[in-house]
Amino acid sequence: MFFLALSGIFWLMMQLNETKEQEVRIVVRYTNVRKNAVLTSGETDTLRVTVNDKGFNIISYLYGQTHRPLDIDFSRYAANNGTGTVVSSDIKKMVAAELPASSKVISIKPDKLVFYYNNGESKRVPVLFQGTVTPQQLYFVSDRQIMPDSVSVYASRTKLDSIKAVYTEEHSYTDVRDTLIVTAQLAAIQGVKTVPEKVNIRFVTDVLAEVRIDDIPIEGINMPEGRVLRTFPARTAVHFVTGMKKYQSLTPKDFRIVADYNELSQDPSTKCNIYLEEMPSGISNVRLDLTQVDYLIEGK
């Protein structure tokens, strides 16, 4: 076992002593940002640098004390148009200064850095969910709550004027039965910073059921002064599909069923049509128990 371990150490040392190509990631950090400026492309970036060096040096850079962010002076590269560009030659010089002297840079991606900023202009916009939530059979999503429901966006004046809402990254959830709470990252927009960058979304599920509400009064509308519409029956029911939690909160006052005098005066008959004029949100497949009723108009 001793000689096996010793041979393994020798093999590892030989491998690390060989010259290899390795991609290393270097975090870029913007410094000396003036007080009235807000970086809208993030305060950090990442360079993917492919280097050629001995394994010892690569391991030393990746895991040693020399692995630190690359600082870029904001004031040196910021232009007056809300952008800044660090050209390839400057990036190479700064990267070379961070790497061991024996390291040879093969490639740098991206070959230039572009950052965006503004002078503090912002506005609040709503957050919209992007994706699908599919509940189990006989269930449906009865409510969706986004917290917070709006965020602050920082960007150039032109972009601020064009942004009406921000979207989450696309998410897809299936076979949902119980209340689902997720944390969603907001979709990135070039040159735009959102605060906060994440939101919590709560999807409330409910059991789907076909139900009815009885004793809803039938009202006459557009009635001339001094005249009253009486219908037989005076009340009726409405059938619809909704969740059980929603159904338990509904009353006949949440619905309005009407008969229009203007229609009756133009086409008199023994029966009048009735219509559902108002209903609460969160229900579907709505139908009246009756569509026509007998009626009587009293008064002059």
PDB file of C-alpha atoms in Angstrom:
ATOM      1  CA  MET A   1       0.000   0.000   0.000  1.00  0.00           C
ATOM      2  CA  PHE A   2       2.890   2.327   0.804  1.00  0.00           C
ATOM      3  CA  PHE A   3       4.550   1.782  -2.579  1.00  0.00           C
ATOM      4  CA  LEU A   4       1.168   2.079  -4.341  1.00  0.00           C
ATOM      5  CA  ALA A   5       0.564   5.431  -2.675  1.00  0.00           C
ATOM      6  CA  LEU A   6       4.132   6.524  -3.459  1.00  0.00           C
ATOM      7  CA  SER A   7       3.746   5.622  -7.130  1.00  0.00           C
ATOM      8  CA  GLY A   8       0.455   7.523  -7.219  1.00  0.00           C
ATOM      9  CA  ILE A   9       2.163  10.617  -5.835  1.00  0.00           C
ATOM     10  CA  PHE A  10       4.941  10.383  -8.425  1.00  0.00           C
ATOM     11  CA  TRP A  11       2.363   9.993 -11.204  1.00  0.00           C
ATOM     12  CA  LEU A  12       0.417  13.030  -9.950  1.00  0.00           C
ATOM     13  CA  MET A  13       3.592  15.132  -9.775  1.00  0.00           C
ATOM     14  CA  MET A  14       4.529  14.132 -13.322  1.00  0.00           C
ATOM     15  CA  GLN A  15       1.053  15.058 -14.558  1.00  0.00           C
ATOM     16  CA  LEU A  16       1.117  18.414 -12.797  1.00  0.00           C
ATOM     17  CA  ASN A  17       4.584  19.128 -14.181  1.00  0.00           C
ATOM     18  CA  GLU A  18       3.341  18.742 -17.736  1.00  0.00           C
ATOM     19  CA  THR A  19       2.170  21.724 -19.783  1.00  0.00           C
ATOM     20  CA  LYS A  20      -1.606  21.804 -20.218  1.00  0.00           C
ATOM     21  CA  GLU A  21      -4.336  24.012 -21.573  1.00  0.00           C
ATOM     22  CA  GLN A  22      -7.033  24.945 -19.075  1.00  0.00           C
ATOM     23  CA  GLU A  23      -9.952  27.355 -19.083  1.00  0.00           C
ATOM     24  CA  VAL A  24     -10.085  29.489 -15.965  1.00  0.00           C
ATOM     25  CA  ARG A  25     -12.800  31.925 -14.994  1.00  0.00           C
ATOM     26  CA  ILE A  26     -11.832  35.388 -13.830  1.00  0.00           C
ATOM     27  CA  VAL A  27     -14.445  37.530 -12.102  1.00  0.00           C
ATOM     28  CA  VAL A  28     -14.478  41.149 -13.281  1.00  0.00           C
ATOM     29  CA  ARG A  29     -15.435  43.855 -10.801  1.00  0.00           C
ATOM     30  CA  TYR A  30     -16.094  47.490 -11.693  1.00  0.00           C
ATOM     31  CA  THR A  31     -14.637  49.963  -9.227  1.00  0.00           C
ATOM     32  CA  ASN A  32     -14.624  53.749  -8.722  1.00  0.00           C
ATOM     33  CA  VAL A  33     -18.248  53.994  -9.850  1.00  0.00           C
ATOM     34  CA  ARG A  34     -19.299  57.606  -9.317  1.00  0.00           C
ATOM     35  CA  LYS A  35     -22.004  58.283  -6.757  1.00  0.00           C
ATOM     36  CA  ASN A  36     -24.772  59.322  -9.155  1.00  0.00           C
ATOM     37  CA  ALA A  37     -24.196  56.400 -11.545  1.00  0.00           C
ATOM     38  CA  VAL A  38     -26.061  53.080 -11.394  1.00  0.00           C
ATOM     39  CA  LEU A  39     -24.610  50.109 -13.252  1.00  0.00           C
ATOM     40  CA  THR A  40     -27.516  48.609 -15.183  1.00  0.00           C
ATOM     41  CA  SER A  41     -25.542  45.636 -16.521  1.00  0.00           C
ATOM     42  CA  GLY A  42     -24.460  44.359 -13.099  1.00  0.00           C
ATOM     43  CA  GLU A  43     -21.478  45.187 -10.949  1.00  0.00           C
ATOM     44  CA  THR A  44     -19.595  42.017 -11.901  1.00  0.00           C
ATOM     45  CA  ASP A  45     -18.833  40.076 -15.055  1.00  0.00           C
ATOM     46  CA  THR A  46     -16.855  36.944 -15.861  1.00  0.00           C
ATOM     47  CA  LEU A  47     -14.050  36.267 -18.346  1.00  0.00           C
ATOM     48  CA  ARG A  48     -13.325  32.758 -19.635  1.00  0.00           C
ATOM     49  CA  VAL A  49      -9.573  32.611 -20.186  1.00  0.00           C
ATOM     50  CA  THR A  50      -7.810  29.648 -21.784  1.00  0.00           C
ATOM     51  CA  VAL A  51      -4.196  29.462 -20.581  1.00  0.00           C
ATOM     52  CA  ASN A  52      -1.239  27.226 -21.349  1.00  0.00           C
ATOM     53  CA  ASP A  53       0.962  26.454 -18.346  1.00  0.00           C
ATOM     54  CA  LYS A  54       2.240  23.717 -16.101  1.00  0.00           C
ATOM     55  CA  GLY A  55      -0.360  22.004 -13.976  1.00  0.00           C
ATOM     56  CA  PHE A  56       1.197  23.261 -10.731  1.00  0.00           C
ATOM     57  CA  ASN A  57       0.722  26.882 -11.776  1.00  0.00           C
ATOM     58  CA  ILE A  58      -2.854  26.329 -12.973  1.00  0.00           C
ATOM     59  CA  ILE A  59      -3.801  24.605  -9.710  1.00  0.00           C
ATOM     60  CA  SER A  60      -2.094  27.403  -7.781  1.00  0.00           C
ATOM     61  CA  TYR A  61      -4.110  30.051  -9.620  1.00  0.00           C
ATOM     62  CA  LEU A  62      -7.442  28.238  -9.385  1.00  0.00           C
ATOM     63  CA  TYR A  63      -7.227  27.429  -5.689  1.00  0.00           C
ATOM     64  CA  GLY A  64      -4.484  29.658  -4.294  1.00  0.00           C
ATOM     65  CA  GLN A  65      -4.465  33.132  -2.817  1.00  0.00           C
ATOM     66  CA  THR A  66      -3.773  34.731  -6.212  1.00  0.00           C
ATOM     67  CA  HIS A  67      -7.326  33.952  -7.402  1.00  0.00           C
ATOM     68  CA  ARG A  68      -8.976  37.354  -6.947  1.00  0.00           C
ATOM     69  CA  PRO A  69     -11.343  39.567  -8.969  1.00  0.00           C
ATOM     70  CA  LEU A  70     -10.052  41.667 -11.836  1.00  0.00           C
ATOM     71  CA  ASP A  71     -10.779  45.308 -11.000  1.00  0.00           C
ATOM     72  CA  ILE A  72     -11.733  47.623 -13.872  1.00  0.00           C
ATOM     73  CA  ASP A  73     -11.785  51.376 -13.302  1.00  0.00           C
ATOM     74  CA  PHE A  74     -15.287  52.606 -14.206  1.00  0.00           C
ATOM     75  CA  SER A  75     -14.183  56.242 -14.522  1.00  0.00           C
ATOM     76  CA  ARG A  76     -11.564  55.345 -17.133  1.00  0.00           C
ATOM     77  CA  TYR A  77     -13.892  53.535 -19.549  1.00  0.00           C
ATOM     78  CA  ALA A  78     -17.333  55.124 -19.001  1.00  0.00           C
ATOM     79  CA  ALA A  79     -18.475  57.239 -21.943  1.00  0.00           C
ATOM     80  CA  ASN A  80     -21.096  59.968 -21.767  1.00  0.00           C
ATOM     81  CA  ASN A  81     -23.741  57.955 -23.622  1.00  0.00           C
ATOM     82  CA  GLY A  82     -24.488  55.522 -20.792  1.00  0.00           C
ATOM     83  CA  THR A  83     -22.125  52.778 -21.933  1.00  0.00           C
ATOM     84  CA  GLY A  84     -18.503  51.809 -21.425  1.00  0.00           C
ATOM     85  CA  THR A  85     -16.226  49.515 -23.423  1.00  0.00           C
ATOM     86  CA  VAL A  86     -13.045  47.775 -22.291  1.00  0.00           C
ATOM     87  CA  VAL A  87     -11.170  46.844 -25.476  1.00  0.00           C
ATOM     88  CA  SER A  88      -9.392  43.540 -26.095  1.00  0.00           C
ATOM     89  CA  SER A  89      -5.849  44.886 -25.730  1.00  0.00           C
ATOM     90  CA  ASP A  90      -6.590  46.340 -22.280  1.00  0.00           C
ATOM     91  CA  ILE A  91      -8.235  43.103 -21.144  1.00  0.00           C
ATOM     92  CA  LYS A  92      -5.193  41.080 -22.228  1.00  0.00           C
ATOM     93  CA  LYS A  93      -2.847  43.353 -20.286  1.00  0.00           C
ATOM     94  CA  MET A  94      -4.925  43.166 -17.112  1.00  0.00           C
ATOM     95  CA  VAL A  95      -5.389  39.386 -17.371  1.00  0.00           C
ATOM     96  CA  ALA A  96      -1.656  38.830 -17.974  1.00  0.00           C
ATOM     97  CA  ALA A  97      -0.885  40.840 -14.848  1.00  0.00           C
ATOM     98  CA  GLU A  98      -3.116  38.548 -12.789  1.00  0.00           C
ATOM     99  CA  LEU A  99      -1.754  35.229 -14.108  1.00  0.00           C
ATOM    100  CA  PRO A 100       1.609  33.637 -13.246  1.00  0.00           C
ATOM    101  CA  ALA A 101       4.486  34.852 -15.425  1.00  0.00           C
ATOM    102  CA  SER A 102       4.827  31.415 -17.006  1.00  0.00           C
ATOM    103  CA  SER A 103       1.222  31.338 -18.205  1.00  0.00           C
ATOM    104  CA  LYS A 104       0.517  31.907 -21.883  1.00  0.00           C
ATOM    105  CA  VAL A 105      -2.919  33.264 -22.744  1.00  0.00           C
ATOM    106  CA  ILE A 106      -4.456  31.326 -25.643  1.00  0.00           C
ATOM    107  CA  SER A 107      -7.864  33.027 -25.790  1.00  0.00           C
ATOM    108  CA  ILE A 108     -10.169  35.326 -23.828  1.00  0.00           C
ATOM    109  CA  LYS A 109     -13.952  35.222 -24.091  1.00  0.00           C
ATOM    110  CA  PRO A 110     -15.541  37.643 -24.480  1.00  0.00           C
ATOM    111  CA  ASP A 111     -12.752  39.560 -26.209  1.00  0.00           C
ATOM    112  CA  LYS A 112     -14.176  42.881 -24.993  1.00  0.00           C
ATOM    113  CA  LEU A 113     -16.409  44.009 -22.141  1.00  0.00           C
ATOM    114  CA  VAL A 114     -19.355  46.366 -22.530  1.00  0.00           C
ATOM    115  CA  PHE A 115     -21.150  47.776 -19.502  1.00  0.00           C
ATOM    116  CA  TYR A 116     -24.190  50.021 -19.175  1.00  0.00           C
ATOM    117  CA  TYR A 117     -25.096  52.660 -16.627  1.00  0.00           C
ATOM    118  CA  ASN A 118     -27.425  55.569 -16.040  1.00  0.00           C
ATOM    119  CA  ASN A 119     -27.614  58.510 -13.673  1.00  0.00           C
ATOM    120  CA  GLY A 120     -30.240  57.062 -11.369  1.00  0.00           C
ATOM    121  CA  GLU A 121     -33.311  57.221 -13.652  1.00  0.00           C
ATOM    122  CA  SER A 122     -35.831  54.502 -12.767  1.00  0.00           C
ATOM    123  CA  LYS A 123     -39.504  53.603 -12.721  1.00  0.00           C
ATOM    124  CA  ARG A 124     -41.782  50.927 -11.258  1.00  0.00           C
ATOM    125  CA  VAL A 125     -43.234  48.309 -13.604  1.00  0.00           C
ATOM    126  CA  PRO A 126     -45.392  45.222 -12.975  1.00  0.00           C
ATOM    127  CA  VAL A 127     -43.955  41.691 -12.907  1.00  0.00           C
ATOM    128  CA  LEU A 128     -45.548  39.075 -15.167  1.00  0.00           C
ATOM    129  CA  PHE A 129     -45.125  35.312 -14.849  1.00  0.00           C
ATOM    130  CA  GLN A 130     -43.744  33.523 -17.892  1.00  0.00           C
ATOM    131  CA  GLY A 131     -44.409  29.790 -18.067  1.00  0.00           C
ATOM    132  CA  THR A 132     -47.052  27.164 -17.397  1.00  0.00           C
ATOM    133  CA  VAL A 133     -48.543  25.571 -14.284  1.00  0.00           C
ATOM    134  CA  THR A 134     -50.538  22.399 -14.963  1.00  0.00           C
ATOM    135  CA  PRO A 135     -52.572  21.076 -12.014  1.00  0.00           C
ATOM    136  CA  GLN A 136     -53.686  17.505 -11.440  1.00  0.00           C
ATOM    137  CA  GLN A 137     -56.961  16.291 -12.900  1.00  0.00           C
ATOM    138  CA  LEU A 138     -60.030  17.852 -11.201  1.00  0.00           C
ATOM    139  CA  TYR A 139     -57.857  20.704  -9.864  1.00  0.00           C
ATOM    140  CA  PHE A 140     -57.205  24.180 -11.238  1.00  0.00           C
ATOM    141  CA  VAL A 141     -55.122  27.224 -10.327  1.00  0.00           C
ATOM    142  CA  SER A 142     -57.574  29.521  -8.560  1.00  0.00           C
ATOM    143  CA  ASP A 143     -55.185  32.348  -7.730  1.00  0.00           C
ATOM    144  CA  ARG A 144     -51.659  33.548  -8.498  1.00  0.00           C
ATOM    145  CA  GLN A 145     -49.843  36.034  -6.271  1.00  0.00           C
ATOM    146  CA  ILE A 146     -46.521  37.644  -7.252  1.00  0.00           C
ATOM    147  CA  MET A 147     -44.570  39.178  -4.360  1.00  0.00           C
ATOM    148  CA  PRO A 148     -43.585  41.902  -4.970  1.00  0.00           C
ATOM    149  CA  ASP A 149     -45.942  42.496  -7.879  1.00  0.00           C
ATOM    150  CA  SER A 150     -43.765  45.324  -9.236  1.00  0.00           C
ATOM    151  CA  VAL A 151     -40.052  46.177  -9.300  1.00  0.00           C
ATOM    152  CA  SER A 152     -37.833  49.176  -9.982  1.00  0.00           C
ATOM    153  CA  VAL A 153     -36.011  49.189 -13.319  1.00  0.00           C
ATOM    154  CA  TYR A 154     -32.918  51.287 -14.036  1.00  0.00           C
ATOM    155  CA  ALA A 155     -31.978  51.961 -17.654  1.00  0.00           C
ATOM    156  CA  SER A 156     -31.423  54.680 -20.208  1.00  0.00           C
ATOM    157  CA  ARG A 157     -34.324  57.087 -20.722  1.00  0.00           C
ATOM    158  CA  THR A 158     -35.128  55.517 -24.116  1.00  0.00           C
ATOM    159  CA  LYS A 159     -35.318  52.009 -22.673  1.00  0.00           C
ATOM    160  CA  LEU A 160     -37.297  53.133 -19.638  1.00  0.00           C
ATOM    161  CA  ASP A 161     -39.959  54.602 -21.930  1.00  0.00           C
ATOM    162  CA  SER A 162     -40.255  51.309 -23.835  1.00  0.00           C
ATOM    163  CA  ILE A 163     -40.458  48.979 -20.800  1.00  0.00           C
ATOM    164  CA  LYS A 164     -44.063  48.403 -19.716  1.00  0.00           C
ATOM    165  CA  ALA A 165     -43.473  45.221 -17.655  1.00  0.00           C
ATOM    166  CA  VAL A 166     -40.766  42.706 -16.793  1.00  0.00           C
ATOM    167  CA  TYR A 167     -41.091  38.941 -17.040  1.00  0.00           C
ATOM    168  CA  THR A 168     -39.787  36.069 -14.992  1.00  0.00           C
ATOM    169  CA  GLU A 169     -37.558  33.462 -16.549  1.00  0.00           C
ATOM    170  CA  GLU A 170     -39.681  30.721 -18.072  1.00  0.00           C
ATOM    171  CA  HIS A 171     -40.814  28.024 -15.641  1.00  0.00           C
ATOM    172  CA  SER A 172     -42.932  24.928 -16.112  1.00  0.00           C
ATOM    173  CA  TYR A 173     -44.630  22.923 -13.359  1.00  0.00           C
ATOM    174  CA  THR A 174     -46.858  19.880 -13.823  1.00  0.00           C
ATOM    175  CA  ASP A 175     -49.062  17.661 -11.681  1.00  0.00           C
ATOM    176  CA  VAL A 176     -49.611  20.445  -9.123  1.00  0.00           C
ATOM    177  CA  ARG A 177     -52.133  19.713  -6.396  1.00  0.00           C
ATOM    178  CA  ASP A 178     -51.204  21.702  -3.284  1.00  0.00           C
ATOM    179  CA  THR A 179     -50.339  25.386  -3.027  1.00  0.00           C
ATOM    180  CA  LEU A 180     -47.037  25.965  -4.864  1.00  0.00           C
ATOM    181  CA  ILE A 181     -44.537  28.671  -3.824  1.00  0.00           C
ATOM    182  CA  VAL A 182     -41.533  29.304  -6.090  1.00  0.00           C
ATOM    183  CA  THR A 183     -38.717  31.842  -6.275  1.00  0.00           C
ATOM    184  CA  ALA A 184     -38.326  33.089  -9.840  1.00  0.00           C
ATOM    185  CA  GLN A 185     -35.414  35.001 -11.336  1.00  0.00           C
ATOM    186  CA  LEU A 186     -36.447  37.920 -13.535  1.00  0.00           C
ATOM    187  CA  ALA A 187     -35.460  37.558 -17.184  1.00  0.00           C
ATOM    188  CA  ALA A 188     -32.371  39.603 -18.009  1.00  0.00           C
ATOM    189  CA  ILE A 189     -32.689  42.598 -20.331  1.00  0.00           C
ATOM    190  CA  GLN A 190     -29.491  44.025 -21.789  1.00  0.00           C
ATOM    191  CA  GLY A 191     -28.676  47.375 -20.257  1.00  0.00           C
ATOM    192  CA  VAL A 192     -31.445  47.111 -17.645  1.00  0.00           C
ATOM    193  CA  LYS A 193     -31.112  46.538 -13.911  1.00  0.00           C
ATOM    194  CA  THR A 194     -34.080  45.354 -11.849  1.00  0.00           C
ATOM    195  CA  VAL A 195     -34.404  45.750  -8.087  1.00  0.00           C
ATOM    196  CA  PRO A 196     -35.073  43.191  -6.739  1.00  0.00           C
ATOM    197  CA  GLU A 197     -33.857  40.598  -9.255  1.00  0.00           C
ATOM    198  CA  LYS A 198     -36.076  37.788  -7.913  1.00  0.00           C
ATOM    199  CA  VAL A 199     -39.725  37.477  -6.886  1.00  0.00           C
ATOM    200  CA  ASN A 200     -41.759  34.886  -5.009  1.00  0.00           C
ATOM    201  CA  ILE A 201     -44.833  33.482  -6.739  1.00  0.00           C
ATOM    202  CA  ARG A 202     -47.657  31.676  -4.946  1.00  0.00           C
ATOM    203  CA  PHE A 203     -49.989  29.463  -6.973  1.00  0.00           C
ATOM    204  CA  VAL A 204     -53.162  28.513  -5.102  1.00  0.00           C
ATOM    205  CA  THR A 205     -55.015  25.400  -6.252  1.00  0.00           C
ATOM    206  CA  ASP A 206     -58.594  24.364  -5.674  1.00  0.00           C
ATOM    207  CA  VAL A 207     -60.897  21.430  -6.427  1.00  0.00           C
ATOM    208  CA  LEU A 208     -62.907  22.006  -9.593  1.00  0.00           C
ATOM    209  CA  ALA A 209     -66.689  21.548  -9.197  1.00  0.00           C
ATOM    210  CA  GLU A 210     -69.929  22.342 -11.040  1.00  0.00           C
ATOM    211  CA  VAL A 211     -72.215  24.235  -8.648  1.00  0.00           C
ATOM    212  CA  ARG A 212     -75.210  26.594  -8.581  1.00  0.00           C
ATOM    213  CA  ILE A 213     -76.409  29.674  -6.745  1.00  0.00           C
ATOM    214  CA  ASP A 214     -80.170  30.006  -6.164  1.00  0.00           C
ATOM    215  CA  ASP A 215     -82.523  32.909  -5.368  1.00  0.00           C
ATOM    216  CA  ILE A 216     -80.945  35.536  -7.628  1.00  0.00           C
ATOM    217  CA  PRO A 217     -83.551  38.296  -8.259  1.00  0.00           C
ATOM    218  CA  ILE A 218     -84.492  39.278 -11.815  1.00  0.00           C
ATOM    219  CA  GLU A 219     -84.305  43.052 -12.326  1.00  0.00           C
ATOM    220  CA  GLY A 220     -85.907  45.196 -15.000  1.00  0.00           C
ATOM    221  CA  ILE A 221     -83.599  47.722 -16.675  1.00  0.00           C
ATOM    222  CA  ASN A 222     -84.323  50.790 -18.864  1.00  0.00           C
ATOM    223  CA  MET A 223     -87.811  50.937 -17.328  1.00  0.00           C
ATOM    224  CA  PRO A 224     -89.827  54.144 -17.979  1.00  0.00           C
ATOM    225  CA  GLU A 225     -90.667  56.209 -14.939  1.00  0.00           C
ATOM    226  CA  GLY A 226     -93.739  54.897 -13.154  1.00  0.00           C
ATOM    227  CA  ARG A 227     -93.518  51.400 -14.621  1.00  0.00           C
ATOM    228  CA  VAL A 228     -92.457  48.221 -12.836  1.00  0.00           C
ATOM    229  CA  LEU A 229     -91.492  44.879 -14.355  1.00  0.00           C
ATOM    230  CA  ARG A 230     -92.678  41.790 -12.525  1.00  0.00           C
ATOM    231  CA  THR A 231     -91.440  38.380 -13.662  1.00  0.00           C
ATOM    232  CA  PHE A 232     -92.716  34.902 -12.908  1.00  0.00           C
ATOM    233  CA  PRO A 233     -90.694  33.472 -11.258  1.00  0.00           C
ATOM    234  CA  ALA A 234     -89.147  36.534  -9.642  1.00  0.00           C
ATOM    235  CA  ARG A 235     -85.906  34.730  -8.902  1.00  0.00           C
ATOM    236  CA  THR A 236     -83.807  32.110 -10.655  1.00  0.00           C
ATOM    237  CA  ALA A 237     -80.527  30.200 -10.371  1.00  0.00           C
ATOM    238  CA  VAL A 238     -77.199  30.255 -12.163  1.00  0.00           C
ATOM    239  CA  HIS A 239     -74.962  27.233 -12.859  1.00  0.00           C
ATOM    240  CA  PHE A 240     -71.163  27.509 -13.230  1.00  0.00           C
ATOM    241  CA  VAL A 241     -67.826  25.805 -12.676  1.00  0.00           C
ATOM    242  CA  THR A 242     -65.405  27.041 -10.018  1.00  0.00           C
ATOM    243  CA  GLY A 243     -63.310  25.935  -7.060  1.00  0.00           C
ATOM    244  CA  MET A 244     -64.900  24.862  -3.817  1.00  0.00           C
ATOM    245  CA  LYS A 245     -63.091  27.583  -1.853  1.00  0.00           C
ATOM    246  CA  LYS A 246     -64.397  30.228  -4.251  1.00  0.00           C
ATOM    247  CA  TYR A 247     -67.919  28.803  -4.165  1.00  0.00           C
ATOM    248  CA  GLN A 248     -68.106  29.016  -0.376  1.00  0.00           C
ATOM    249  CA  SER A 249     -67.515  32.779  -0.533  1.00  0.00           C
ATOM    250  CA  LEU A 250     -70.204  33.541  -3.157  1.00  0.00           C
ATOM    251  CA  THR A 251     -73.749  34.835  -2.503  1.00  0.00           C
ATOM    252  CA  PRO A 252     -76.658  35.769  -4.808  1.00  0.00           C
ATOM    253  CA  LYS A 253     -75.582  39.423  -4.499  1.00  0.00           C
ATOM    254  CA  ASP A 254     -72.461  38.613  -6.556  1.00  0.00           C
ATOM    255  CA  PHE A 255     -74.683  38.071  -9.626  1.00  0.00           C
ATOM    256  CA  ARG A 256     -77.073  40.342 -11.505  1.00  0.00           C
ATOM    257  CA  ILE A 257     -79.770  38.987 -13.820  1.00  0.00           C
ATOM    258  CA  VAL A 258     -81.769  41.481 -15.889  1.00  0.00           C
ATOM    259  CA  ALA A 259     -84.614  41.814 -18.379  1.00  0.00           C
ATOM    260  CA  ASP A 260     -84.417  44.788 -20.782  1.00  0.00           C
ATOM    261  CA  TYR A 261     -87.578  46.892 -21.250  1.00  0.00           C
ATOM    262  CA  ASN A 262     -86.245  48.256 -24.568  1.00  0.00           C
ATOM    263  CA  GLU A 263     -86.244  44.732 -25.979  1.00  0.00           C
ATOM    264  CA  LEU A 264     -89.776  44.091 -24.727  1.00  0.00           C
ATOM    265  CA  SER A 265     -91.156  47.321 -26.195  1.00  0.00           C
ATOM    266  CA  GLN A 266     -89.715  46.515 -29.632  1.00  0.00           C
ATOM    267  CA  ASP A 267     -90.907  42.900 -29.716  1.00  0.00           C
ATOM    268  CA  PRO A 268     -93.759  42.283 -27.246  1.00  0.00           C
ATOM    269  CA  SER A 269     -94.544  38.663 -26.404  1.00  0.00           C
ATOM    270  CA  THR A 270     -95.805  36.554 -23.525  1.00  0.00           C
ATOM    271  CA  LYS A 271     -92.275  35.855 -22.322  1.00  0.00           C
ATOM    272  CA  CYS A 272     -89.164  37.986 -21.910  1.00  0.00           C
ATOM    273  CA  ASN A 273     -85.504  37.083 -22.250  1.00  0.00           C
ATOM    274  CA  ILE A 274     -83.289  37.372 -19.209  1.00  0.00           C
ATOM    275  CA  TYR A 275     -79.529  37.910 -19.214  1.00  0.00           C
ATOM    276  CA  LEU A 276     -76.662  37.569 -16.791  1.00  0.00           C
ATOM    277  CA  GLU A 277     -75.211  41.072 -16.678  1.00  0.00           C
ATOM    278  CA  GLU A 278     -72.751  40.787 -13.792  1.00  0.00           C
ATOM    279  CA  MET A 279     -70.820  37.894 -12.280  1.00  0.00           C
ATOM    280  CA  PRO A 280     -67.695  37.495 -10.129  1.00  0.00           C
ATOM    281  CA  SER A 281     -64.279  36.588 -11.501  1.00  0.00           C
ATOM    282  CA  GLY A 282     -62.873  33.088 -11.138  1.00  0.00           C
ATOM    283  CA  ILE A 283     -65.856  31.191 -12.540  1.00  0.00           C
ATOM    284  CA  SER A 284     -66.461  29.612 -15.959  1.00  0.00           C
ATOM    285  CA  ASN A 285     -69.047  27.734 -18.038  1.00  0.00           C
ATOM    286  CA  VAL A 286     -71.777  29.999 -16.697  1.00  0.00           C
ATOM    287  CA  ARG A 287     -75.400  29.351 -17.688  1.00  0.00           C
ATOM    288  CA  LEU A 288     -78.764  30.480 -16.374  1.00  0.00           C
ATOM    289  CA  ASP A 289     -81.300  28.013 -15.030  1.00  0.00           C
ATOM    290  CA  LEU A 290     -83.902  29.843 -17.185  1.00  0.00           C
ATOM    291  CA  THR A 291     -83.424  31.998 -20.266  1.00  0.00           C
ATOM    292  CA  GLN A 292     -87.062  33.185 -20.565  1.00  0.00           C
ATOM    293  CA  VAL A 293     -89.748  33.971 -17.998  1.00  0.00           C
ATOM    294  CA  ASP A 294     -93.350  35.181 -17.938  1.00  0.00           C
ATOM    295  CA  TYR A 295     -93.734  38.854 -17.119  1.00  0.00           C
ATOM    296  CA  LEU A 296     -96.110  41.653 -16.346  1.00  0.00           C
ATOM    297  CA  ILE A 297     -95.545  45.420 -16.645  1.00  0.00           C
ATOM    298  CA  GLU A 298     -97.436  47.491 -14.069  1.00  0.00           C
ATOM    299  CA  GLY A 299     -98.069  51.219 -14.118  1.00  0.00           C
ATOM    300  CA  LYS A 300     -98.547  53.764 -16.917  1.00  0.00           C
TER     301      LYS A 300
END
